[in-house]
XYZ file of C-alpha atoms in Angstrom:
362
model
C -129.522 -37.680 61.116
C -126.266 -36.872 59.606
C -125.619 -34.050 56.880
C -122.236 -34.336 55.167
C -120.652 -31.278 53.225
C -118.018 -32.242 51.026
C -116.165 -28.904 49.585
C -112.882 -27.612 49.103
C -111.329 -26.167 51.938
C -108.003 -25.033 50.992
C -108.992 -21.439 50.970
C -110.473 -21.449 54.168
C -107.664 -21.965 56.503
C -108.035 -19.769 59.517
C -111.650 -19.735 59.420
C -114.606 -20.884 61.635
C -117.428 -22.406 59.921
C -120.875 -22.706 61.396
C -123.904 -24.984 59.992
C -127.222 -23.617 59.646
C -130.087 -26.500 59.522
C -133.566 -25.898 58.099
C -136.130 -29.082 58.188
C -138.697 -29.409 56.092
C -142.009 -31.080 55.961
C -144.592 -31.828 53.032
C -142.210 -28.837 51.164
C -143.138 -26.115 54.222
C -140.456 -25.012 56.748
C -141.080 -27.028 59.795
C -137.937 -26.529 61.917
C -134.752 -24.000 62.075
C -131.333 -23.808 63.959
C -129.330 -21.237 62.855
C -127.068 -19.331 65.769
C -123.938 -18.105 64.431
C -122.546 -18.271 68.011
C -123.467 -21.790 68.635
C -120.331 -23.556 69.672
C -121.987 -26.828 68.758
C -122.515 -25.815 65.258
C -118.877 -24.760 64.785
C -116.170 -26.146 63.010
C -112.618 -24.135 63.086
C -110.718 -24.671 59.933
C -107.173 -24.929 61.261
C -104.408 -22.969 59.738
C -100.618 -22.861 60.661
C -98.069 -20.380 59.730
C -93.955 -20.347 60.462
C -91.079 -18.412 60.967
C -87.864 -20.017 60.772
C -84.553 -18.786 62.096
C -80.987 -19.999 62.893
C -80.475 -20.573 66.646
C -77.435 -18.383 66.918
C -77.974 -15.450 64.543
C -81.783 -15.509 65.532
C -82.392 -14.429 62.161
C -83.088 -16.279 58.795
C -79.344 -16.125 57.905
C -77.494 -18.899 59.609
C -74.257 -19.376 60.973
C -71.807 -22.327 60.547
C -71.328 -24.241 63.525
C -71.141 -28.072 64.506
C -73.624 -27.587 67.159
C -76.311 -25.721 64.996
C -79.791 -25.421 66.028
C -82.414 -24.559 63.497
C -85.727 -23.199 65.083
C -89.248 -23.225 63.435
C -91.735 -21.134 65.427
C -95.288 -22.153 63.936
C -98.220 -20.318 64.500
C -101.545 -21.826 64.820
C -105.136 -21.128 64.445
C -108.347 -22.986 65.300
C -107.265 -25.555 67.684
C -109.242 -27.008 70.305
C -107.942 -26.059 73.983
C -106.961 -29.119 76.024
C -106.250 -31.608 72.893
C -103.110 -32.835 72.170
C -101.386 -32.278 68.848
C -97.810 -32.422 67.031
C -96.257 -30.713 65.010
C -93.816 -32.612 62.561
C -91.075 -30.756 60.382
C -88.843 -31.901 57.751
C -85.603 -29.876 56.411
C -85.635 -29.341 52.927
C -82.537 -28.410 50.413
C -84.340 -25.507 48.484
C -82.338 -25.894 45.439
C -83.392 -29.459 44.823
C -86.845 -29.625 46.689
C -85.626 -32.822 48.471
C -85.239 -33.724 52.206
C -81.965 -33.046 53.958
C -80.270 -36.227 55.307
C -77.796 -36.341 58.457
C -74.848 -38.734 58.926
C -77.186 -41.675 59.027
C -78.662 -41.091 55.927
C -82.070 -40.286 57.372
C -84.133 -36.958 56.874
C -83.476 -34.255 59.426
C -86.836 -33.942 61.459
C -87.857 -32.496 64.447
C -91.029 -33.124 66.385
C -93.034 -31.098 69.517
C -95.751 -32.314 71.172
C -98.027 -29.793 72.664
C -101.666 -29.043 74.236
C -102.838 -25.718 73.637
C -104.764 -23.376 76.356
C -106.372 -21.377 73.648
C -107.262 -22.004 69.967
C -104.454 -19.443 68.560
C -100.808 -19.513 69.559
C -97.279 -20.635 68.697
C -94.974 -23.379 69.336
C -91.232 -23.959 68.391
C -89.820 -27.069 66.712
C -85.958 -27.428 66.921
C -84.170 -29.316 64.691
C -80.355 -30.006 65.799
C -77.893 -30.013 62.736
C -74.346 -29.396 61.870
C -74.629 -26.437 59.857
C -70.953 -26.068 58.588
C -72.223 -28.542 55.759
C -74.655 -26.200 54.593
C -72.708 -23.210 53.222
C -74.133 -21.752 50.111
C -77.423 -23.491 50.764
C -80.838 -22.138 51.726
C -82.890 -24.866 53.996
C -86.814 -24.839 54.130
C -88.883 -26.149 56.876
C -91.899 -28.312 55.800
C -94.442 -28.731 58.298
C -97.458 -31.047 59.231
C -99.849 -30.578 62.142
C -101.538 -33.799 63.426
C -103.687 -34.926 66.644
C -102.228 -37.375 68.798
C -103.937 -40.222 66.679
C -101.544 -38.562 63.899
C -104.453 -37.713 61.694
C -102.967 -34.729 59.604
C -105.023 -31.752 60.494
C -102.895 -29.061 58.547
C -99.717 -28.951 56.413
C -97.489 -25.760 55.432
C -94.815 -27.001 52.543
C -94.038 -24.279 50.115
C -90.388 -24.434 48.966
C -90.475 -20.626 48.173
C -91.790 -19.603 51.221
C -89.272 -17.014 52.599
C -90.707 -17.444 56.108
C -90.015 -20.927 56.122
C -86.249 -20.452 54.951
C -82.939 -20.063 56.116
C -80.128 -19.078 53.987
C -76.342 -19.839 54.937
C -73.453 -17.678 53.462
C -70.493 -19.326 51.678
C -67.174 -17.668 50.995
C -64.519 -19.019 48.317
C -61.039 -16.914 48.113
C -58.168 -16.701 45.452
C -54.737 -15.296 46.694
C -52.213 -13.803 44.802
C -48.952 -11.339 44.545
C -50.263 -7.848 44.909
C -47.700 -6.751 42.395
C -48.015 -8.765 39.223
C -51.092 -11.130 40.267
C -48.834 -14.356 39.945
C -48.269 -16.966 42.762
C -44.879 -15.775 43.981
C -44.275 -12.710 46.358
C -40.818 -11.691 46.997
C -39.409 -11.960 50.298
C -38.749 -8.399 51.191
C -39.957 -5.733 53.675
C -42.942 -4.755 50.890
C -44.674 -7.875 50.171
C -48.221 -7.616 49.629
C -51.043 -10.388 48.848
C -54.388 -9.718 47.523
C -57.172 -12.087 48.384
C -60.234 -11.971 46.222
C -63.255 -13.096 48.404
C -66.357 -14.561 46.525
C -69.185 -14.782 48.467
C -73.045 -16.153 48.005
C -75.871 -15.770 50.060
C -75.472 -12.662 52.190
C -77.970 -10.191 53.455
C -78.157 -7.255 51.139
C -77.785 -3.779 52.768
C -76.085 -5.438 55.884
C -72.540 -4.667 57.172
C -70.257 -7.765 56.856
C -66.324 -7.789 57.857
C -64.104 -10.250 56.256
C -60.879 -11.147 57.944
C -57.893 -12.984 56.753
C -54.995 -14.568 58.054
C -51.858 -15.838 56.478
C -51.263 -19.603 57.692
C -47.891 -21.546 57.242
C -48.517 -24.236 54.966
C -45.770 -26.463 56.738
C -47.020 -25.993 60.056
C -50.339 -25.436 59.860
C -49.703 -22.413 62.146
C -50.307 -18.505 61.450
C -47.454 -17.441 59.505
C -45.057 -14.696 61.374
C -43.783 -11.477 59.860
C -40.144 -10.438 60.064
C -40.748 -8.923 63.506
C -42.289 -11.980 64.563
C -46.057 -11.094 64.581
C -49.198 -12.819 62.848
C -50.162 -11.427 59.333
C -54.003 -10.392 59.378
C -55.999 -8.123 57.364
C -59.914 -7.261 57.152
C -62.155 -5.593 54.935
C -65.983 -4.106 56.023
C -68.241 -3.936 53.195
C -72.183 -3.791 52.583
C -73.416 -6.026 49.699
C -75.673 -4.861 46.949
C -76.587 -8.215 45.917
C -76.393 -11.546 47.620
C -73.438 -12.806 45.571
C -70.233 -10.820 44.974
C -66.716 -10.301 45.642
C -64.824 -8.124 47.851
C -60.708 -7.877 48.329
C -58.606 -8.292 51.375
C -55.114 -7.023 51.250
C -52.067 -7.912 53.337
C -49.115 -5.828 53.624
C -46.026 -7.204 55.366
C -42.634 -7.677 56.033
C -41.628 -10.919 54.348
C -37.904 -10.551 54.864
C -36.165 -13.904 55.846
C -39.339 -15.688 54.581
C -37.676 -17.110 51.728
C -39.140 -20.807 50.920
C -42.499 -20.506 52.998
C -45.867 -21.271 51.771
C -48.526 -18.922 52.984
C -52.209 -19.960 52.715
C -54.841 -17.518 53.570
C -57.731 -18.457 55.733
C -60.730 -16.175 55.976
C -63.684 -15.745 58.421
C -67.018 -13.709 57.626
C -68.872 -11.657 60.368
C -72.001 -10.287 60.683
C -73.132 -8.340 63.943
C -70.312 -10.152 65.745
C -71.274 -13.445 64.748
C -69.107 -15.645 62.258
C -71.372 -16.861 59.387
C -68.962 -18.271 57.050
C -65.426 -19.609 57.233
C -62.830 -20.731 54.689
C -59.909 -22.595 55.832
C -58.383 -25.278 53.797
C -54.659 -25.518 54.213
C -54.555 -27.549 51.053
C -56.399 -25.102 48.779
C -54.126 -23.740 45.822
C -56.576 -20.883 44.911
C -55.896 -19.857 48.793
C -51.930 -20.359 48.276
C -48.935 -18.044 47.566
C -45.297 -18.779 47.728
C -42.628 -16.931 49.205
C -39.335 -16.414 46.935
C -36.099 -15.077 47.048
C -35.428 -11.572 45.376
C -31.737 -12.923 44.880
C -30.893 -14.468 41.287
C -30.321 -18.391 40.907
C -26.683 -18.979 40.564
C -26.152 -19.783 36.555
C -25.287 -23.433 35.932
C -22.103 -24.446 34.794
C -22.644 -25.312 30.930
C -22.372 -28.477 29.595
C -20.507 -29.084 26.317
C -22.641 -30.109 23.404
C -25.936 -28.849 25.134
C -27.856 -25.548 25.281
C -29.236 -24.829 28.693
C -32.729 -24.117 29.082
C -33.822 -20.148 29.099
C -33.972 -18.902 32.582
C -36.496 -16.163 33.914
C -35.018 -13.075 35.830
C -36.387 -11.933 39.024
C -38.220 -13.282 41.971
C -35.306 -16.001 42.526
C -35.460 -17.225 39.064
C -32.116 -16.620 36.850
C -32.015 -14.048 34.277
C -33.112 -14.902 30.529
C -30.771 -15.762 27.932
C -27.289 -15.272 29.988
C -25.886 -18.524 29.661
C -27.470 -19.015 26.046
C -25.721 -15.908 24.993
C -22.232 -16.652 26.544
C -22.532 -20.092 24.680
C -23.432 -18.331 21.337
C -20.797 -15.862 21.700
C -18.181 -18.967 22.674
C -19.370 -20.844 19.696
C -19.020 -18.043 17.259
C -15.526 -17.659 18.429
C -14.587 -21.249 18.347
C -15.891 -21.323 14.887
C -13.865 -18.197 13.612
C -10.753 -19.764 15.248
C -11.191 -22.879 13.413
C -11.929 -21.220 10.073
C -8.865 -19.189 10.535
C -6.521 -21.863 11.245
C -7.770 -24.158 8.340
C -7.587 -21.044 5.934
C -3.933 -20.282 7.138
C -3.022 -24.309 6.627
C -4.424 -24.343 3.196
C -2.443 -21.129 2.024
C 0.927 -22.455 3.440
C 0.273 -25.974 1.315
C -0.410 -24.070 -1.673
C 2.847 -22.135 -1.320
C 4.921 -25.207 -0.509
C 3.447 -26.844 -4.059
C 4.192 -23.978 -5.954
C 7.916 -23.711 -4.667
C 8.498 -27.249 -5.227
C 7.251 -26.956 -9.061
C 9.329 -23.727 -10.192
C 12.770 -24.611 -11.165
C 15.513 -23.158 -8.891
C 17.838 -20.302 -9.984
C 20.533 -21.700 -7.834
C 23.289 -23.301 -9.726
Protein backbone atom coordinates (compact mmCIF):
# COMPACT_ATOMS: atom_id res chain seq x y z
CA UNK A 1 0.00 0.00 0.00
CA UNK A 2 1.26 3.52 -0.75
CA UNK A 3 1.25 6.51 1.57
CA UNK A 4 1.74 9.93 -0.03
CA UNK A 5 3.09 13.00 1.78
CA UNK A 6 2.30 16.38 0.26
CA UNK A 7 4.12 19.38 1.75
CA UNK A 8 6.13 22.52 0.98
CA UNK A 9 9.77 21.53 0.76
CA UNK A 10 11.38 24.80 -0.21
CA UNK A 11 12.95 25.23 3.24
CA UNK A 12 14.20 21.64 3.41
CA UNK A 13 16.89 21.81 0.70
CA UNK A 14 19.90 19.75 1.71
CA UNK A 15 18.06 17.72 4.34
CA UNK A 16 17.45 13.97 4.35
CA UNK A 17 13.97 12.82 5.30
CA UNK A 18 13.21 9.39 6.82
CA UNK A 19 9.70 7.95 6.82
CA UNK A 20 8.49 6.33 10.05
CA UNK A 21 5.35 4.17 9.80
CA UNK A 22 2.90 2.66 12.23
CA UNK A 23 0.08 0.22 11.38
CA UNK A 24 -3.10 0.10 13.42
CA UNK A 25 -5.63 -2.74 13.66
CA UNK A 26 -8.91 -2.11 15.43
CA UNK A 27 -7.42 1.12 16.89
CA UNK A 28 -4.49 -0.76 18.37
CA UNK A 29 -0.89 -0.47 17.15
CA UNK A 30 -0.25 -3.59 15.17
CA UNK A 31 3.15 -2.93 13.52
CA UNK A 32 5.93 -0.25 13.51
CA UNK A 33 8.78 0.55 11.13
CA UNK A 34 10.95 3.36 12.49
CA UNK A 35 14.66 3.17 11.66
CA UNK A 36 16.42 6.54 11.24
CA UNK A 37 19.29 4.81 9.41
CA UNK A 38 17.20 2.76 6.99
CA UNK A 39 18.31 3.83 3.49
CA UNK A 40 15.12 2.48 1.95
CA UNK A 41 13.08 4.82 4.17
CA UNK A 42 15.24 7.85 3.31
CA UNK A 43 14.74 10.56 0.71
CA UNK A 44 17.31 13.34 0.29
CA UNK A 45 16.04 16.80 -0.53
CA UNK A 46 18.54 17.95 -3.14
CA UNK A 47 20.18 21.33 -2.69
CA UNK A 48 22.41 23.34 -5.00
CA UNK A 49 24.45 26.45 -4.33
CA UNK A 50 26.69 28.26 -6.79
CA UNK A 51 29.81 30.40 -6.98
CA UNK A 52 30.32 32.29 -10.26
CA UNK A 53 33.64 33.66 -11.51
CA UNK A 54 35.34 35.07 -14.57
CA UNK A 55 37.60 32.60 -16.35
CA UNK A 56 40.48 35.12 -16.67
CA UNK A 57 40.45 36.94 -13.33
CA UNK A 58 39.22 33.88 -11.38
CA UNK A 59 37.14 36.31 -9.32
CA UNK A 60 33.68 37.80 -9.41
CA UNK A 61 35.10 40.78 -11.34
CA UNK A 62 35.07 40.17 -15.08
CA UNK A 63 37.69 41.07 -17.67
CA UNK A 64 36.95 42.48 -21.12
CA UNK A 65 37.91 39.98 -23.83
CA UNK A 66 36.33 38.61 -27.00
CA UNK A 67 37.20 35.03 -25.98
CA UNK A 68 35.72 35.29 -22.49
CA UNK A 69 34.64 32.41 -20.28
CA UNK A 70 32.31 32.61 -17.31
CA UNK A 71 32.42 29.65 -14.94
CA UNK A 72 29.75 28.63 -12.45
CA UNK A 73 30.80 26.13 -9.79
CA UNK A 74 27.67 24.32 -8.59
CA UNK A 75 27.80 22.64 -5.19
CA UNK A 76 25.19 19.90 -4.74
CA UNK A 77 23.97 17.79 -1.84
CA UNK A 78 21.67 14.81 -1.69
CA UNK A 79 22.25 13.29 -5.13
CA UNK A 80 22.18 9.57 -5.80
CA UNK A 81 25.64 8.19 -6.65
CA UNK A 82 25.83 6.52 -10.06
CA UNK A 83 22.82 8.37 -11.45
CA UNK A 84 23.16 10.78 -14.38
CA UNK A 85 22.28 14.46 -13.85
CA UNK A 86 22.37 17.66 -15.88
CA UNK A 87 23.04 21.25 -14.82
CA UNK A 88 21.55 23.95 -17.05
CA UNK A 89 22.61 27.57 -16.56
CA UNK A 90 21.27 30.78 -18.09
CA UNK A 91 23.07 34.12 -17.98
CA UNK A 92 20.85 36.95 -16.76
CA UNK A 93 21.34 40.72 -16.96
CA UNK A 94 20.97 41.88 -13.36
CA UNK A 95 19.71 45.36 -14.28
CA UNK A 96 16.81 44.04 -16.36
CA UNK A 97 16.35 40.53 -14.91
CA UNK A 98 16.22 39.17 -18.47
CA UNK A 99 18.33 36.57 -20.22
CA UNK A 100 21.44 37.71 -22.08
CA UNK A 101 21.41 36.84 -25.76
CA UNK A 102 24.20 36.15 -28.22
CA UNK A 103 24.67 37.42 -31.76
CA UNK A 104 22.19 34.76 -32.89
CA UNK A 105 19.51 36.23 -30.65
CA UNK A 106 19.36 33.11 -28.47
CA UNK A 107 19.87 33.12 -24.68
CA UNK A 108 23.42 32.48 -23.47
CA UNK A 109 23.29 29.12 -21.71
CA UNK A 110 25.65 26.40 -20.54
CA UNK A 111 25.14 22.69 -19.82
CA UNK A 112 27.13 20.03 -17.99
CA UNK A 113 26.21 16.33 -17.76
CA UNK A 114 27.73 14.43 -14.81
CA UNK A 115 27.40 11.28 -12.72
CA UNK A 116 28.32 11.83 -9.06
CA UNK A 117 30.30 9.28 -7.07
CA UNK A 118 29.07 10.70 -3.79
CA UNK A 119 25.83 12.43 -2.73
CA UNK A 120 27.65 15.72 -2.19
CA UNK A 121 30.13 17.44 -4.48
CA UNK A 122 30.71 20.17 -7.07
CA UNK A 123 30.55 20.50 -10.84
CA UNK A 124 31.56 23.37 -13.15
CA UNK A 125 29.43 24.84 -15.91
CA UNK A 126 31.22 27.07 -18.46
CA UNK A 127 29.68 29.64 -20.80
CA UNK A 128 31.76 31.08 -23.66
CA UNK A 129 30.93 34.73 -24.30
CA UNK A 130 32.37 37.94 -25.74
CA UNK A 131 32.69 39.95 -22.53
CA UNK A 132 33.78 43.17 -24.24
CA UNK A 133 30.08 43.88 -24.70
CA UNK A 134 29.35 43.53 -20.97
CA UNK A 135 31.23 46.63 -19.71
CA UNK A 136 29.29 48.27 -16.90
CA UNK A 137 26.91 45.35 -16.40
CA UNK A 138 26.50 42.57 -13.84
CA UNK A 139 25.71 39.04 -14.97
CA UNK A 140 23.87 36.52 -12.78
CA UNK A 141 23.78 32.73 -13.27
CA UNK A 142 20.43 30.94 -12.99
CA UNK A 143 20.69 27.15 -12.57
CA UNK A 144 18.43 24.13 -12.95
CA UNK A 145 19.37 20.58 -11.90
CA UNK A 146 17.57 17.77 -13.72
CA UNK A 147 17.82 14.00 -13.96
CA UNK A 148 18.56 12.26 -17.25
CA UNK A 149 14.87 12.53 -18.17
CA UNK A 150 15.14 16.32 -17.67
CA UNK A 151 12.75 16.33 -14.72
CA UNK A 152 13.69 19.34 -12.60
CA UNK A 153 15.10 18.31 -9.23
CA UNK A 154 16.41 21.63 -7.93
CA UNK A 155 16.74 25.26 -9.01
CA UNK A 156 18.79 28.24 -7.89
CA UNK A 157 17.51 31.47 -9.39
CA UNK A 158 18.15 34.57 -7.29
CA UNK A 159 18.91 37.78 -9.21
CA UNK A 160 20.37 39.36 -6.04
CA UNK A 161 22.67 36.48 -5.05
CA UNK A 162 26.23 37.86 -5.02
CA UNK A 163 27.63 34.35 -5.25
CA UNK A 164 25.94 33.90 -8.63
CA UNK A 165 27.09 37.29 -9.94
CA UNK A 166 30.01 38.48 -12.08
CA UNK A 167 30.40 42.25 -12.52
CA UNK A 168 32.23 43.97 -15.38
CA UNK A 169 33.96 47.34 -14.88
CA UNK A 170 33.59 50.15 -17.40
CA UNK A 171 35.46 53.40 -17.98
CA UNK A 172 34.60 56.60 -19.87
CA UNK A 173 36.92 59.56 -20.28
CA UNK A 174 36.88 63.29 -20.93
CA UNK A 175 40.12 64.94 -22.08
CA UNK A 176 40.89 68.67 -21.94
CA UNK A 177 43.74 71.17 -21.98
CA UNK A 178 45.43 71.15 -18.57
CA UNK A 179 45.93 74.93 -18.70
CA UNK A 180 42.39 76.22 -19.13
CA UNK A 181 40.13 73.19 -19.58
CA UNK A 182 39.20 73.77 -23.21
CA UNK A 183 39.75 71.47 -26.19
CA UNK A 184 42.85 73.24 -27.60
CA UNK A 185 46.40 72.66 -26.40
CA UNK A 186 49.21 75.00 -27.49
CA UNK A 187 52.01 73.30 -29.42
CA UNK A 188 54.92 74.15 -27.12
CA UNK A 189 57.33 72.28 -24.85
CA UNK A 190 55.00 72.46 -21.83
CA UNK A 191 51.82 70.94 -23.23
CA UNK A 192 49.48 69.32 -20.72
CA UNK A 193 46.35 67.21 -21.25
CA UNK A 194 44.22 66.07 -18.32
CA UNK A 195 41.97 63.07 -18.88
CA UNK A 196 39.19 62.57 -16.34
CA UNK A 197 38.33 58.86 -16.17
CA UNK A 198 34.87 57.91 -14.88
CA UNK A 199 34.62 54.29 -13.71
CA UNK A 200 31.81 51.90 -12.73
CA UNK A 201 31.58 48.47 -11.07
CA UNK A 202 35.03 48.45 -9.46
CA UNK A 203 35.92 46.39 -6.38
CA UNK A 204 36.10 48.65 -3.33
CA UNK A 205 39.46 48.62 -1.55
CA UNK A 206 41.37 46.98 -4.43
CA UNK A 207 44.25 48.70 -6.24
CA UNK A 208 43.83 49.61 -9.90
CA UNK A 209 46.10 51.19 -12.50
CA UNK A 210 44.62 53.28 -15.31
CA UNK A 211 47.00 53.96 -18.21
CA UNK A 212 46.42 56.30 -21.12
CA UNK A 213 48.03 56.71 -24.55
CA UNK A 214 47.63 59.70 -26.87
CA UNK A 215 46.65 58.61 -30.37
CA UNK A 216 46.95 60.52 -33.64
CA UNK A 217 43.39 60.75 -34.95
CA UNK A 218 44.53 61.10 -38.57
CA UNK A 219 46.55 57.86 -38.56
CA UNK A 220 45.05 55.85 -35.71
CA UNK A 221 48.61 55.29 -34.45
CA UNK A 222 50.17 56.48 -31.17
CA UNK A 223 51.03 60.19 -31.26
CA UNK A 224 54.73 60.96 -30.75
CA UNK A 225 56.19 64.01 -29.02
CA UNK A 226 58.93 66.33 -30.33
CA UNK A 227 61.55 63.72 -29.40
CA UNK A 228 59.72 60.94 -31.28
CA UNK A 229 58.46 59.13 -28.16
CA UNK A 230 54.97 57.82 -27.57
CA UNK A 231 52.99 59.86 -25.04
CA UNK A 232 51.62 57.84 -22.12
CA UNK A 233 50.59 58.47 -18.52
CA UNK A 234 49.26 56.37 -15.62
CA UNK A 235 47.47 56.78 -12.31
CA UNK A 236 47.29 54.27 -9.44
CA UNK A 237 44.22 54.43 -7.20
CA UNK A 238 42.10 52.44 -4.75
CA UNK A 239 38.37 53.18 -5.08
CA UNK A 240 36.30 53.78 -1.96
CA UNK A 241 33.08 53.30 -3.96
CA UNK A 242 32.30 51.10 -6.99
CA UNK A 243 31.69 54.24 -9.10
CA UNK A 244 33.85 57.38 -9.23
CA UNK A 245 36.49 59.39 -11.10
CA UNK A 246 40.28 59.57 -11.36
CA UNK A 247 42.53 61.89 -13.39
CA UNK A 248 45.38 60.95 -15.72
CA UNK A 249 47.73 63.82 -16.66
CA UNK A 250 49.88 63.88 -19.81
CA UNK A 251 52.80 66.36 -19.83
CA UNK A 252 54.81 66.41 -23.05
CA UNK A 253 56.74 68.45 -25.60
CA UNK A 254 54.25 69.31 -28.36
CA UNK A 255 56.66 71.47 -30.35
CA UNK A 256 56.02 70.93 -34.04
CA UNK A 257 52.72 69.10 -33.51
CA UNK A 258 50.54 71.96 -34.76
CA UNK A 259 47.34 70.87 -36.50
CA UNK A 260 47.50 67.41 -34.88
CA UNK A 261 44.42 65.99 -33.16
CA UNK A 262 45.05 63.78 -30.13
CA UNK A 263 42.61 61.13 -28.90
CA UNK A 264 43.11 59.51 -25.49
CA UNK A 265 42.91 55.71 -25.23
CA UNK A 266 42.68 54.24 -21.70
CA UNK A 267 43.06 50.79 -20.14
CA UNK A 268 42.18 49.71 -16.60
CA UNK A 269 44.25 46.97 -14.94
CA UNK A 270 43.89 45.07 -11.64
CA UNK A 271 46.38 42.45 -10.46
CA UNK A 272 48.11 42.66 -13.83
CA UNK A 273 44.92 41.80 -15.75
CA UNK A 274 43.17 44.25 -18.07
CA UNK A 275 39.58 44.54 -16.89
CA UNK A 276 38.32 47.49 -18.98
CA UNK A 277 39.27 49.66 -21.96
CA UNK A 278 38.05 52.83 -23.64
CA UNK A 279 39.47 53.23 -27.12
CA UNK A 280 37.28 55.10 -29.59
CA UNK A 281 39.15 57.17 -32.17
CA UNK A 282 35.96 59.13 -32.95
CA UNK A 283 34.95 59.94 -29.37
CA UNK A 284 34.82 63.74 -29.13
CA UNK A 285 35.04 63.64 -25.34
CA UNK A 286 38.45 61.94 -25.64
CA UNK A 287 39.70 64.37 -28.29
CA UNK A 288 41.97 67.44 -27.97
CA UNK A 289 43.33 69.68 -30.75
CA UNK A 290 46.95 70.80 -30.79
CA UNK A 291 47.16 74.37 -32.11
CA UNK A 292 49.86 76.89 -32.91
CA UNK A 293 50.85 79.52 -30.34
CA UNK A 294 51.47 82.03 -33.18
CA UNK A 295 48.67 84.55 -33.83
CA UNK A 296 46.78 84.10 -37.07
CA UNK A 297 47.60 86.85 -39.63
CA UNK A 298 45.00 89.61 -39.63
CA UNK A 299 42.88 89.64 -42.79
CA UNK A 300 42.85 92.66 -45.09
CA UNK A 301 39.87 94.92 -44.31
CA UNK A 302 37.08 94.89 -46.86
CA UNK A 303 35.69 98.37 -47.76
CA UNK A 304 32.24 98.87 -46.28
CA UNK A 305 32.42 95.67 -44.18
CA UNK A 306 33.28 95.39 -40.50
CA UNK A 307 35.44 92.32 -39.81
CA UNK A 308 34.35 89.83 -37.11
CA UNK A 309 36.06 90.22 -33.71
CA UNK A 310 38.98 87.81 -33.34
CA UNK A 311 40.34 86.01 -30.30
CA UNK A 312 43.96 86.23 -29.20
CA UNK A 313 46.17 83.29 -28.14
CA UNK A 314 46.18 79.55 -29.13
CA UNK A 315 46.66 80.46 -32.77
CA UNK A 316 43.67 82.77 -32.89
CA UNK A 317 43.88 86.47 -34.08
CA UNK A 318 43.95 89.14 -31.39
CA UNK A 319 40.61 90.55 -30.31
CA UNK A 320 39.57 93.95 -31.70
CA UNK A 321 42.73 94.85 -33.64
CA UNK A 322 41.12 95.19 -37.07
CA UNK A 323 37.91 96.71 -35.72
CA UNK A 324 39.86 99.40 -33.85
CA UNK A 325 41.93 100.26 -36.90
CA UNK A 326 38.81 100.52 -39.05
CA UNK A 327 37.07 102.63 -36.45
CA UNK A 328 40.02 105.00 -36.21
CA UNK A 329 40.30 105.17 -40.00
CA UNK A 330 36.60 105.87 -40.35
CA UNK A 331 36.76 108.65 -37.77
CA UNK A 332 39.73 110.23 -39.52
CA UNK A 333 37.92 110.08 -42.86
CA UNK A 334 34.85 111.71 -41.32
CA UNK A 335 36.93 114.51 -39.80
CA UNK A 336 38.68 115.22 -43.10
CA UNK A 337 35.37 115.25 -44.98
CA UNK A 338 33.85 117.57 -42.40
CA UNK A 339 36.81 119.95 -42.59
CA UNK A 340 36.70 120.06 -46.37
CA UNK A 341 32.96 120.71 -46.37
CA UNK A 342 33.36 123.47 -43.81
CA UNK A 343 36.20 125.16 -45.73
CA UNK A 344 34.25 125.12 -48.99
CA UNK A 345 31.18 126.60 -47.35
CA UNK A 346 33.16 129.46 -45.81
CA UNK A 347 34.84 130.26 -49.16
CA UNK A 348 31.47 130.48 -50.94
CA UNK A 349 30.04 132.77 -48.26
CA UNK A 350 33.01 135.17 -48.54
CA UNK A 351 32.67 135.26 -52.35
CA UNK A 352 28.98 136.08 -52.12
CA UNK A 353 29.60 138.97 -49.74
CA UNK A 354 32.40 140.32 -51.98
CA UNK A 355 30.14 140.44 -55.04
CA UNK A 356 27.31 142.11 -53.12
CA UNK A 357 29.41 145.01 -51.71
CA UNK A 358 30.15 148.06 -54.04
CA UNK A 359 33.70 148.47 -55.08
CA UNK A 360 35.71 151.52 -53.89
CA UNK A 361 37.79 151.55 -57.00
CA UNK A 362 37.03 154.18 -59.53
